[in-house]
mmCIF file of C-alpha atoms in Angstrom:
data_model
loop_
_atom_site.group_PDB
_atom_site.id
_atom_site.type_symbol
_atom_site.label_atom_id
_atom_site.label_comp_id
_atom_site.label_asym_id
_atom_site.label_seq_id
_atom_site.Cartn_x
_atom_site.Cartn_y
_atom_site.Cartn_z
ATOM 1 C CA UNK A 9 80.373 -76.388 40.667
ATOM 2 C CA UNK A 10 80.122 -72.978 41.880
ATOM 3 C CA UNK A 11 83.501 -73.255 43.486
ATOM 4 C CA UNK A 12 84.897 -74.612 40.223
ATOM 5 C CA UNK A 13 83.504 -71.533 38.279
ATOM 6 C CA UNK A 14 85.411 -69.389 40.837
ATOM 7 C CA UNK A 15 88.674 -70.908 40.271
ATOM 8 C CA UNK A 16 88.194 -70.694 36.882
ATOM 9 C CA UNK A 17 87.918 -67.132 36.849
ATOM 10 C CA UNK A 18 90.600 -66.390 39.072
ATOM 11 C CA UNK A 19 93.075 -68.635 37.012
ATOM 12 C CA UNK A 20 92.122 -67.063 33.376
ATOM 13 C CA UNK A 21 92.167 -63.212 35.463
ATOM 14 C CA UNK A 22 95.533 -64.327 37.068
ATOM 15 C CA UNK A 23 96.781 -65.146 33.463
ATOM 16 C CA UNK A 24 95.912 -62.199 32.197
ATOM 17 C CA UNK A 25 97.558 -60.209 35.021
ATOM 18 C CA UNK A 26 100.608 -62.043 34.550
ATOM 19 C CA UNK A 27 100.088 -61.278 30.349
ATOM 20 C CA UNK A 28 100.057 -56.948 32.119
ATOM 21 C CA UNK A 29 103.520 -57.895 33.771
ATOM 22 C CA UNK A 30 105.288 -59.278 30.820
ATOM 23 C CA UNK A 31 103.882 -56.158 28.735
ATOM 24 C CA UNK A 32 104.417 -53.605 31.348
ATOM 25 C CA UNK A 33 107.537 -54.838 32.393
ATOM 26 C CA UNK A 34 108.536 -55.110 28.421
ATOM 27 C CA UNK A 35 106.980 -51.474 27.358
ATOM 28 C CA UNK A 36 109.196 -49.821 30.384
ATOM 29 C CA UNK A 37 112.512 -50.894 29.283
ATOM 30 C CA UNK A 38 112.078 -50.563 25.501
ATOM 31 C CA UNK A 39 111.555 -46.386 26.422
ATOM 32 C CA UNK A 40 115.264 -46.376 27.820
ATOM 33 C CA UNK A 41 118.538 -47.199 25.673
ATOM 34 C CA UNK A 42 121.789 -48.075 27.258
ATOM 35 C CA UNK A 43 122.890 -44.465 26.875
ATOM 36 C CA UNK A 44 120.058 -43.011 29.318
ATOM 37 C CA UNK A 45 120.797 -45.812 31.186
ATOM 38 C CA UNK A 46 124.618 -45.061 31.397
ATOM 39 C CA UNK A 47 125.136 -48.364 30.345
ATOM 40 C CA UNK A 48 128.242 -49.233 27.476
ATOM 41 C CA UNK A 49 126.129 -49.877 24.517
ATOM 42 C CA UNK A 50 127.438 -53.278 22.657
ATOM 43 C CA UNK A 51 126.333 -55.236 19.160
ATOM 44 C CA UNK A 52 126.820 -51.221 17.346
ATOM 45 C CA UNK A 53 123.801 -51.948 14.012
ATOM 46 C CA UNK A 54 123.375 -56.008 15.440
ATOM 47 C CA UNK A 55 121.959 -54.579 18.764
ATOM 48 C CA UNK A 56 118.366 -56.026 18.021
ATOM 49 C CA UNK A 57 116.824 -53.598 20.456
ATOM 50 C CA UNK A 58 116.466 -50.129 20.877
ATOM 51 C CA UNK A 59 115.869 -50.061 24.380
ATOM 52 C CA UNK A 60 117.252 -52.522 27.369
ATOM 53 C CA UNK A 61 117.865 -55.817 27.547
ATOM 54 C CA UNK A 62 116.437 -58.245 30.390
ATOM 55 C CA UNK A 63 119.971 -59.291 31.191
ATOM 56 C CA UNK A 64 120.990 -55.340 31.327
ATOM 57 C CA UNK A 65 117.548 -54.637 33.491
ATOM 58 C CA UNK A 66 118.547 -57.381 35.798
ATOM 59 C CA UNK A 67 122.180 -55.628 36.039
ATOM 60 C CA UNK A 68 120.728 -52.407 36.975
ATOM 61 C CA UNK A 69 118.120 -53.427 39.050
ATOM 62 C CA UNK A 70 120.970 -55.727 41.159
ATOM 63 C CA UNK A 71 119.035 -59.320 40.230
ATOM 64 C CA UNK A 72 119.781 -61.928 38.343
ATOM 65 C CA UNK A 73 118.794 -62.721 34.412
ATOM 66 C CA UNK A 74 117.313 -65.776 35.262
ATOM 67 C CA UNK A 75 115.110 -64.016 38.212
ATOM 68 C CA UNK A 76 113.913 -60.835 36.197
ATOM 69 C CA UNK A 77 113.140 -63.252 33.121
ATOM 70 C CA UNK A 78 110.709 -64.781 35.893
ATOM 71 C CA UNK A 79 109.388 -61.914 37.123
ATOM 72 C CA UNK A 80 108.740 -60.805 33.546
ATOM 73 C CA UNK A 81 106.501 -63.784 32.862
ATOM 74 C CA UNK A 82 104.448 -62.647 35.937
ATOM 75 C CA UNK A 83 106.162 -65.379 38.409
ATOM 76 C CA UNK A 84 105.934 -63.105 41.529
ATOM 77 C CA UNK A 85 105.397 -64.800 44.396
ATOM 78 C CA UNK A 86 107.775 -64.063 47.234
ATOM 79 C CA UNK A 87 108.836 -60.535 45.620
ATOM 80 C CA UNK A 88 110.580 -58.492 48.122
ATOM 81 C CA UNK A 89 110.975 -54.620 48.357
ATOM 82 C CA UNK A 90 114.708 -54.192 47.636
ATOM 83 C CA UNK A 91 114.054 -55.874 44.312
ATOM 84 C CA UNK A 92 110.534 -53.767 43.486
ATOM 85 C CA UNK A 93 113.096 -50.495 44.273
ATOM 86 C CA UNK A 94 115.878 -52.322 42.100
ATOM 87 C CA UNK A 95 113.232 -52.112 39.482
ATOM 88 C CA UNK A 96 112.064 -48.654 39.976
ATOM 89 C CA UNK A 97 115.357 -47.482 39.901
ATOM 90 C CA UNK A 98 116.486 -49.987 36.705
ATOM 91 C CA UNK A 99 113.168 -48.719 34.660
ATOM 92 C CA UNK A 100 113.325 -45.291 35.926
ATOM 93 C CA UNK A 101 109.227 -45.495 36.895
ATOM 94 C CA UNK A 102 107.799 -42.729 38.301
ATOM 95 C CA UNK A 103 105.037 -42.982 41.550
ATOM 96 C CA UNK A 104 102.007 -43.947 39.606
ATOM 97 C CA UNK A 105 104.222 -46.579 37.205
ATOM 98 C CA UNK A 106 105.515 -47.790 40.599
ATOM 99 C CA UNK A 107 102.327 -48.250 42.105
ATOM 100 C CA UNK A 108 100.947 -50.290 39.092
ATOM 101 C CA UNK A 109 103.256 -52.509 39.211
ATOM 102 C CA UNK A 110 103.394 -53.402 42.630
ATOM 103 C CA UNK A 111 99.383 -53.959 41.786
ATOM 104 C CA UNK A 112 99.911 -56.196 39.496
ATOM 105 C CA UNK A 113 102.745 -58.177 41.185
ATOM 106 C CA UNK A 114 100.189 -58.113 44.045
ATOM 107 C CA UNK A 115 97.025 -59.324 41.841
ATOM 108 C CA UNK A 116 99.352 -62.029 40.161
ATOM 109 C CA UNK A 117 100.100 -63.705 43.579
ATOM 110 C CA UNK A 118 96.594 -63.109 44.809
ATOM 111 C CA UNK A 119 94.631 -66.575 45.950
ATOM 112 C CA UNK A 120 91.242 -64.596 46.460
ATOM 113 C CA UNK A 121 87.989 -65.611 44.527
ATOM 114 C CA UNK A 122 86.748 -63.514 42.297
ATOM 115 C CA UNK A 123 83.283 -61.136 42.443
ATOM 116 C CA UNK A 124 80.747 -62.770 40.372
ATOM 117 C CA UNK A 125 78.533 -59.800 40.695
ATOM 118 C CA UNK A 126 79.388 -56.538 39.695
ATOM 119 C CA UNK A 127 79.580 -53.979 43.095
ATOM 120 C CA UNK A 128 76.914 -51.501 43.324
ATOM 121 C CA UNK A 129 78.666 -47.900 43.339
ATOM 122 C CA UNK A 130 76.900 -45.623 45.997
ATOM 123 C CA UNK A 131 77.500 -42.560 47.465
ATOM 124 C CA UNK A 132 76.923 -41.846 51.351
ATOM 125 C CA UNK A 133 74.378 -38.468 51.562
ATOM 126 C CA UNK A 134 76.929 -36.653 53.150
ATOM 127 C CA UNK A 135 78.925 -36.966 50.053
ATOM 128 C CA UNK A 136 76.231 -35.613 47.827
ATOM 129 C CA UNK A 137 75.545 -32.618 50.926
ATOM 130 C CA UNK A 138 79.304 -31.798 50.615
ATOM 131 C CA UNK A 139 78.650 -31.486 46.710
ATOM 132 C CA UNK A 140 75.756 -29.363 46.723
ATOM 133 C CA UNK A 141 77.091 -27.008 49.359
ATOM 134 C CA UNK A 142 79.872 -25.334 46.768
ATOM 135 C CA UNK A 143 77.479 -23.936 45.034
ATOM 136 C CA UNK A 144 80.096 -22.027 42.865
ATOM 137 C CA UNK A 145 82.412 -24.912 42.200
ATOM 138 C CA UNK A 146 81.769 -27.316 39.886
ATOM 139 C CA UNK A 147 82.650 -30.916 41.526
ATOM 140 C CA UNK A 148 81.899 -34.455 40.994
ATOM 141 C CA UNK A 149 82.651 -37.891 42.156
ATOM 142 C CA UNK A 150 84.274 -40.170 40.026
ATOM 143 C CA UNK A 151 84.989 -43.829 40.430
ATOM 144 C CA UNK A 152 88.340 -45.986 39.388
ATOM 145 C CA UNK A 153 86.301 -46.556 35.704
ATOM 146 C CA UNK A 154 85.175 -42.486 35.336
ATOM 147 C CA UNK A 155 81.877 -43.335 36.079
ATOM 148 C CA UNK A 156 80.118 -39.773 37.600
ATOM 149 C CA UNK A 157 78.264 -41.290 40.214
ATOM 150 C CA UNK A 158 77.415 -37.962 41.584
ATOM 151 C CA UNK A 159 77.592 -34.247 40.705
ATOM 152 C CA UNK A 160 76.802 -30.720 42.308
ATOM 153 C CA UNK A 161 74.607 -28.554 39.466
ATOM 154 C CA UNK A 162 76.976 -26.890 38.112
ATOM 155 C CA UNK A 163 79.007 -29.937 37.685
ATOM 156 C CA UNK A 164 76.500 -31.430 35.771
ATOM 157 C CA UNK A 165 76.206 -28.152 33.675
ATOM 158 C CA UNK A 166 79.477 -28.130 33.161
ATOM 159 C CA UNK A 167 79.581 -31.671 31.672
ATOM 160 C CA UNK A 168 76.320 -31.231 30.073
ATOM 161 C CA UNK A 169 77.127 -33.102 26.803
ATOM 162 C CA UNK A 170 78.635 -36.183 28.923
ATOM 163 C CA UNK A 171 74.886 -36.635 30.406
ATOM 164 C CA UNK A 172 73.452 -35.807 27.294
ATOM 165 C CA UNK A 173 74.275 -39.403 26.388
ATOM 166 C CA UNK A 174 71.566 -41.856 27.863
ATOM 167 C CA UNK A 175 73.470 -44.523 29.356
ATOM 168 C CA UNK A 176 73.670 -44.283 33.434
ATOM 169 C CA UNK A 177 75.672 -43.378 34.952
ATOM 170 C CA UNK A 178 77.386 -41.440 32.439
ATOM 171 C CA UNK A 179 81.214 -42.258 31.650
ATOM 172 C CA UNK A 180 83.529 -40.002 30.735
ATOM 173 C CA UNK A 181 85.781 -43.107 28.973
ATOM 174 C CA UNK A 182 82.893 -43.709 26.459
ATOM 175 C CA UNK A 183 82.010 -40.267 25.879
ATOM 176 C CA UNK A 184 86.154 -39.409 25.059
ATOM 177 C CA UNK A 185 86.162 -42.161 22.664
ATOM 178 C CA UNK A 186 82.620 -42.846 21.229
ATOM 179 C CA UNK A 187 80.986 -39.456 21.203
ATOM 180 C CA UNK A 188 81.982 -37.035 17.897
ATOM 181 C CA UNK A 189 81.190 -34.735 20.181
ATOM 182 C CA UNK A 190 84.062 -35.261 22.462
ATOM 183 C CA UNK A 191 86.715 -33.764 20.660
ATOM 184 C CA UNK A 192 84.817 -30.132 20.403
ATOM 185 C CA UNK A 193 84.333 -30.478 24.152
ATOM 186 C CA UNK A 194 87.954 -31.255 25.122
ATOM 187 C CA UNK A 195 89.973 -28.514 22.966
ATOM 188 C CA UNK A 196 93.049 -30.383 24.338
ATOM 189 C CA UNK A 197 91.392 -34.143 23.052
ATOM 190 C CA UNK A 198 94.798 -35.736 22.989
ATOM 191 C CA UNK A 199 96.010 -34.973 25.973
ATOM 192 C CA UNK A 200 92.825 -36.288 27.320
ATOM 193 C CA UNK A 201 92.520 -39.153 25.590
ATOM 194 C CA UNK A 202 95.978 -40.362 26.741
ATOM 195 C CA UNK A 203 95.114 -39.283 30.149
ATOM 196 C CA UNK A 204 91.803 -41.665 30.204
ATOM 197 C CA UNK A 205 93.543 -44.419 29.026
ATOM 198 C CA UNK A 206 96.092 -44.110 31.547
ATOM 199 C CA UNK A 207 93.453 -43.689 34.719
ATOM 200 C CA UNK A 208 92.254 -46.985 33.285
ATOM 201 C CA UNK A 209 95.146 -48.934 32.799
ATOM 202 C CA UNK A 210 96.326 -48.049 36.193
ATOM 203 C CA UNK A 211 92.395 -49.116 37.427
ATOM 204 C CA UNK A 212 92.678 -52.565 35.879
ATOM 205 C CA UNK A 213 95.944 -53.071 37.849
ATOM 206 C CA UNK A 214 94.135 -51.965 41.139
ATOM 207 C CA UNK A 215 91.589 -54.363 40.599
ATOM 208 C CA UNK A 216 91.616 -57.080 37.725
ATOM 209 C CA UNK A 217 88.502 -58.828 38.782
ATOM 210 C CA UNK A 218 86.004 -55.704 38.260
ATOM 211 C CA UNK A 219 83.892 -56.911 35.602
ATOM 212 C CA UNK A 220 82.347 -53.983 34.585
ATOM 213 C CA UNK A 221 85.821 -52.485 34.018
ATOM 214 C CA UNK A 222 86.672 -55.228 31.833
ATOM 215 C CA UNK A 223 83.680 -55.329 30.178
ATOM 216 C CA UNK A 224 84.168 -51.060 29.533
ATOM 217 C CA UNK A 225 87.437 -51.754 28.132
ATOM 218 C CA UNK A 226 85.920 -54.684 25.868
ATOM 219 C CA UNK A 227 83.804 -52.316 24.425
ATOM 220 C CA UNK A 228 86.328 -49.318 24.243
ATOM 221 C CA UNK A 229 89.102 -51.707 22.643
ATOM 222 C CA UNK A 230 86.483 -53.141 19.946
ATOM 223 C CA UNK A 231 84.695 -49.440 18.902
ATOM 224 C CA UNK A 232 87.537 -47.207 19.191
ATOM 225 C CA UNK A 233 90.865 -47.376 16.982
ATOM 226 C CA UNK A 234 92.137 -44.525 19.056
ATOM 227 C CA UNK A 235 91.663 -46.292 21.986
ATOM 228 C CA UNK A 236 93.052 -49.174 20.970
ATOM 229 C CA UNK A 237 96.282 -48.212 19.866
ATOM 230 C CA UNK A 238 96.869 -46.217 23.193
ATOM 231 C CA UNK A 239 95.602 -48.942 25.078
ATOM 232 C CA UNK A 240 98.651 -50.682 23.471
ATOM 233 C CA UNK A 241 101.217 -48.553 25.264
ATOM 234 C CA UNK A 242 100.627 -49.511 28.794
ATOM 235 C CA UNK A 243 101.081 -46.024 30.553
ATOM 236 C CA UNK A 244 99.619 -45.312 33.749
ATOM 237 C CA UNK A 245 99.228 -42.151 35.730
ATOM 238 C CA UNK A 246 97.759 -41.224 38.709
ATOM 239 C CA UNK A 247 94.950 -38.048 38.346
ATOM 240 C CA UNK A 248 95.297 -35.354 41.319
ATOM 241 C CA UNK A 249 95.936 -31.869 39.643
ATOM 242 C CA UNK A 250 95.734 -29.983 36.446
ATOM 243 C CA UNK A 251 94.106 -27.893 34.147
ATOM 244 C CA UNK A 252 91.140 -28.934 31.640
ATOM 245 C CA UNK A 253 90.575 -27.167 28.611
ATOM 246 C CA UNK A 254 86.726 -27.162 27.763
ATOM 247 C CA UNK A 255 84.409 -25.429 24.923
ATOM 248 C CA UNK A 256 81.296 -25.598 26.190
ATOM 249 C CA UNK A 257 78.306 -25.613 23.909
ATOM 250 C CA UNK A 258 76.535 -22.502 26.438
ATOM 251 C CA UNK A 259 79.453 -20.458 27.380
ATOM 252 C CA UNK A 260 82.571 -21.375 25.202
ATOM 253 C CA UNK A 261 85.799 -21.591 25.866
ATOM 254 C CA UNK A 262 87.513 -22.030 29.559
ATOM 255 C CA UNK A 263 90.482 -23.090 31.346
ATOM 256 C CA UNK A 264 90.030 -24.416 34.563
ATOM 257 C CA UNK A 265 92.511 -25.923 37.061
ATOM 258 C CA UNK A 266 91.252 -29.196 38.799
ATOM 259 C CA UNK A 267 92.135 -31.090 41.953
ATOM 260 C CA UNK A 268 91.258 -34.264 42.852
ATOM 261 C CA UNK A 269 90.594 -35.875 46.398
ATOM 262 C CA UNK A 270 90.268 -39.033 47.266
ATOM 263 C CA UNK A 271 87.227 -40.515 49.129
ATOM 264 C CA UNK A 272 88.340 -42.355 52.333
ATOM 265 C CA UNK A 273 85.050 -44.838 52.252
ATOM 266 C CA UNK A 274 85.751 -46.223 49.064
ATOM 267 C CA UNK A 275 89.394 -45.682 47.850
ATOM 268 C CA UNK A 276 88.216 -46.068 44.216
ATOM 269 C CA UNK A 277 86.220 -42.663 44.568
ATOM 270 C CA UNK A 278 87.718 -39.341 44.114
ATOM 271 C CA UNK A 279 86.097 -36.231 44.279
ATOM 272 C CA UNK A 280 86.858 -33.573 41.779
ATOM 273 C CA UNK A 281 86.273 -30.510 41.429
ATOM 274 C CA UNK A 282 87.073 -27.117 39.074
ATOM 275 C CA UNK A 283 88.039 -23.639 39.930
ATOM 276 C CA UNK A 284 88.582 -20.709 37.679
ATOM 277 C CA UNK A 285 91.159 -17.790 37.868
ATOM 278 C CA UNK A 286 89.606 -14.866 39.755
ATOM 279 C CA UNK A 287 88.357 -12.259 37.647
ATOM 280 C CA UNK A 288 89.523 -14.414 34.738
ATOM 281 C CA UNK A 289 87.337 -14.962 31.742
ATOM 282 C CA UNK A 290 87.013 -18.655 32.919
ATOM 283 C CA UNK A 291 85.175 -16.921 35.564
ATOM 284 C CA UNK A 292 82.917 -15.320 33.921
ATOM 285 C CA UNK A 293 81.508 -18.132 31.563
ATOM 286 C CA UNK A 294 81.182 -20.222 34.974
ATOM 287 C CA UNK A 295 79.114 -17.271 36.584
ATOM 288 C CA UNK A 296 77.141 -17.517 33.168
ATOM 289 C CA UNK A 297 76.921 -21.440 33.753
ATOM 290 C CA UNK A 298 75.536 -20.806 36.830
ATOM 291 C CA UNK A 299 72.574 -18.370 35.671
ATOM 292 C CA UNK A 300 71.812 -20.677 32.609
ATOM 293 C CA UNK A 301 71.941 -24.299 34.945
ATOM 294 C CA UNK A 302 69.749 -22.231 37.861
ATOM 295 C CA UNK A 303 66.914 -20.605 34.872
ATOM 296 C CA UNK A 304 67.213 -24.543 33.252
ATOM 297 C CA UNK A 305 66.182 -26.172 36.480
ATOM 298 C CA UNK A 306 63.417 -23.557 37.750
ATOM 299 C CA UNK A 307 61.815 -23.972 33.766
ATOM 300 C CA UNK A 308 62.387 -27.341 34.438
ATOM 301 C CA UNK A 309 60.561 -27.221 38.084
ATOM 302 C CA UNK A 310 57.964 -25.398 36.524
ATOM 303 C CA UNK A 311 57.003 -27.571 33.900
ATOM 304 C CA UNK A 312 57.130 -30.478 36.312
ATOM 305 C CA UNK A 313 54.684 -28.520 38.543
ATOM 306 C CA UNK A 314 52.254 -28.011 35.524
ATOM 307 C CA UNK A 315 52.331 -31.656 34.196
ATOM 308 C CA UNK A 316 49.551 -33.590 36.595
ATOM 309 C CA UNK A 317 50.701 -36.837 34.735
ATOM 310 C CA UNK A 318 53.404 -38.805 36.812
ATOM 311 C CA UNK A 319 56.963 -38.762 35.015
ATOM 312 C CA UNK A 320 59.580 -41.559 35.041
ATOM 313 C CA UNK A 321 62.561 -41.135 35.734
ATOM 314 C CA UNK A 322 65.336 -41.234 33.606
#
């Protein structure tokens, strides 16, 4: 029975991954006309499409209609590279939209049973020794569904009102989308929004089978019209380096670059962390940060010490 269950799964997960292909695969070329394509454009006001056709795709890409019609439906067994960089090429994809799709292509020819049970998400000491030793920069650890499963203290400062909701571990998808207070938070809200939604479309192509990813996006697709509608667009990108825009409730207003690293014991980790421009303003409300987390935690300490009752843990 149990066995049964499993194939189950994977069949209604391997339809749905093939659904991702058709959209993905759809979304792509209806961003390009025949013009950016350098393509002759034919039909004039009967062209029923603004962007490409499949047959025009197929041209570009060096396949045949028939074959990328296939592929489109999420047949992709047997798919070989010169036709993935046919594609690339044909749909103009950059490195993360590449990378999706040969996740999905992979997932959608993928015979292995699903995970019944969601993974536990830990992180190794060492991790959390690496994080407490830059004292001065805030950093965190992040997995493929923006989960913090770990922070340094002035990490968690800095995202204060992301822990200040009680669900563990926090998420930063939920907070973006289902906290008001999100968009005082992040002054640049749409570019963040469109940047979550992204991470996690390019997450559910990495692995389809995650429950509690699908169940996050469940919840994020049936609470949040925003969410929804971006969710609709299928973009992907892969997170490594920027700058975040923040008003914090303690010390307002900063601009701080970012970099992300990747964890080598779990490749859905990242670490990331957040400078600030020496000398900078930035730098200043983070030195203020600092006081206000380190006089928090030491009134904290101290009523802890004075309380003889026992205290539970949050």
């Amino acid at each position: 029975m149990t066995a049964r269950k499993d194939r189950d799964i994977r069949d209604d997960v391997r339809g749905d991954v093939r659904a991702e292909i058709r959209e993905f695969l759809s979304t792509r070329r209806d961003r390009i006309s025949p013009e950016q394509a350098g393509l002759p454009v034919y039909g004039g006001a009967r062209r029923r499409v603004a962007g490409l056709r499949r047959e025009e795709v197929a041209l570009l890409a060096g396949i045949s209609t028939d074959y990328y019609t296939r592929l489109e439906r999420g047949n992709a067994i047997g798919i070989s590279d010169s036709v993935i960089e046919g594609l690339t090429h044909a749909l103009k994809l950059n490195e993360a939209e590449r990378t999706h799709l040969l996740d999905l292509l992979r997932a959608a020819a993928t015979t292995r049973a699903p995970r019944r049970r969601p993974t536990a998400q830990r992180i190794r000491p060492t991790v959390q020794r690496v994080l407490d030793s830059m004292s001065g920069t805030p950093a965190l650890v992040l997995n493929g569904r923006l989960d913090i499963l770990a922070a340094n203290a002035l990490g968690s400062a800095l995202f204060s009102p992301v822990y200040a909701v009680p669900a563990r571990p926090p998420n930063n998808a939920r907070f973006v989308f289902l906290d008001p207070q999100a968009t005082d938070f992040f002054r640049a809200w749409d570019t963040v929004a469109n940047d979550t939604v992204a991470l996690l479309r390019a997450e559910v192509g990495r692995d389809p089978y995650d429950r509690q990813t699908s169940d996050l996006i469940g919840e994020l697709s049936t609470r949040s019209e925003e969410f929804r509608a971006r969710w609709a667009a299928h973009n992907v990108r892969i997170h490594t380096t920027g700058v975040k825009l923040l008003h914090h409730p303690v010390v307002g207003d900063l601009e701080l670059p970012f970099e992300s690293f990747p964890l080598a014991s779990d490749p859905s980790q990242s670490l990331l962390t957040y400078t600030a421009e020496p000398e900078s303003a930035s730098q200043d409300a983070l030195n203020l940060l600092a006081s206000w987390s380190a006089t928090a935690a030491s009134v904290e300490q101290d009523v802890t010490s004075a309380d003889p009752r026992p205290r539970t843990q949050p």
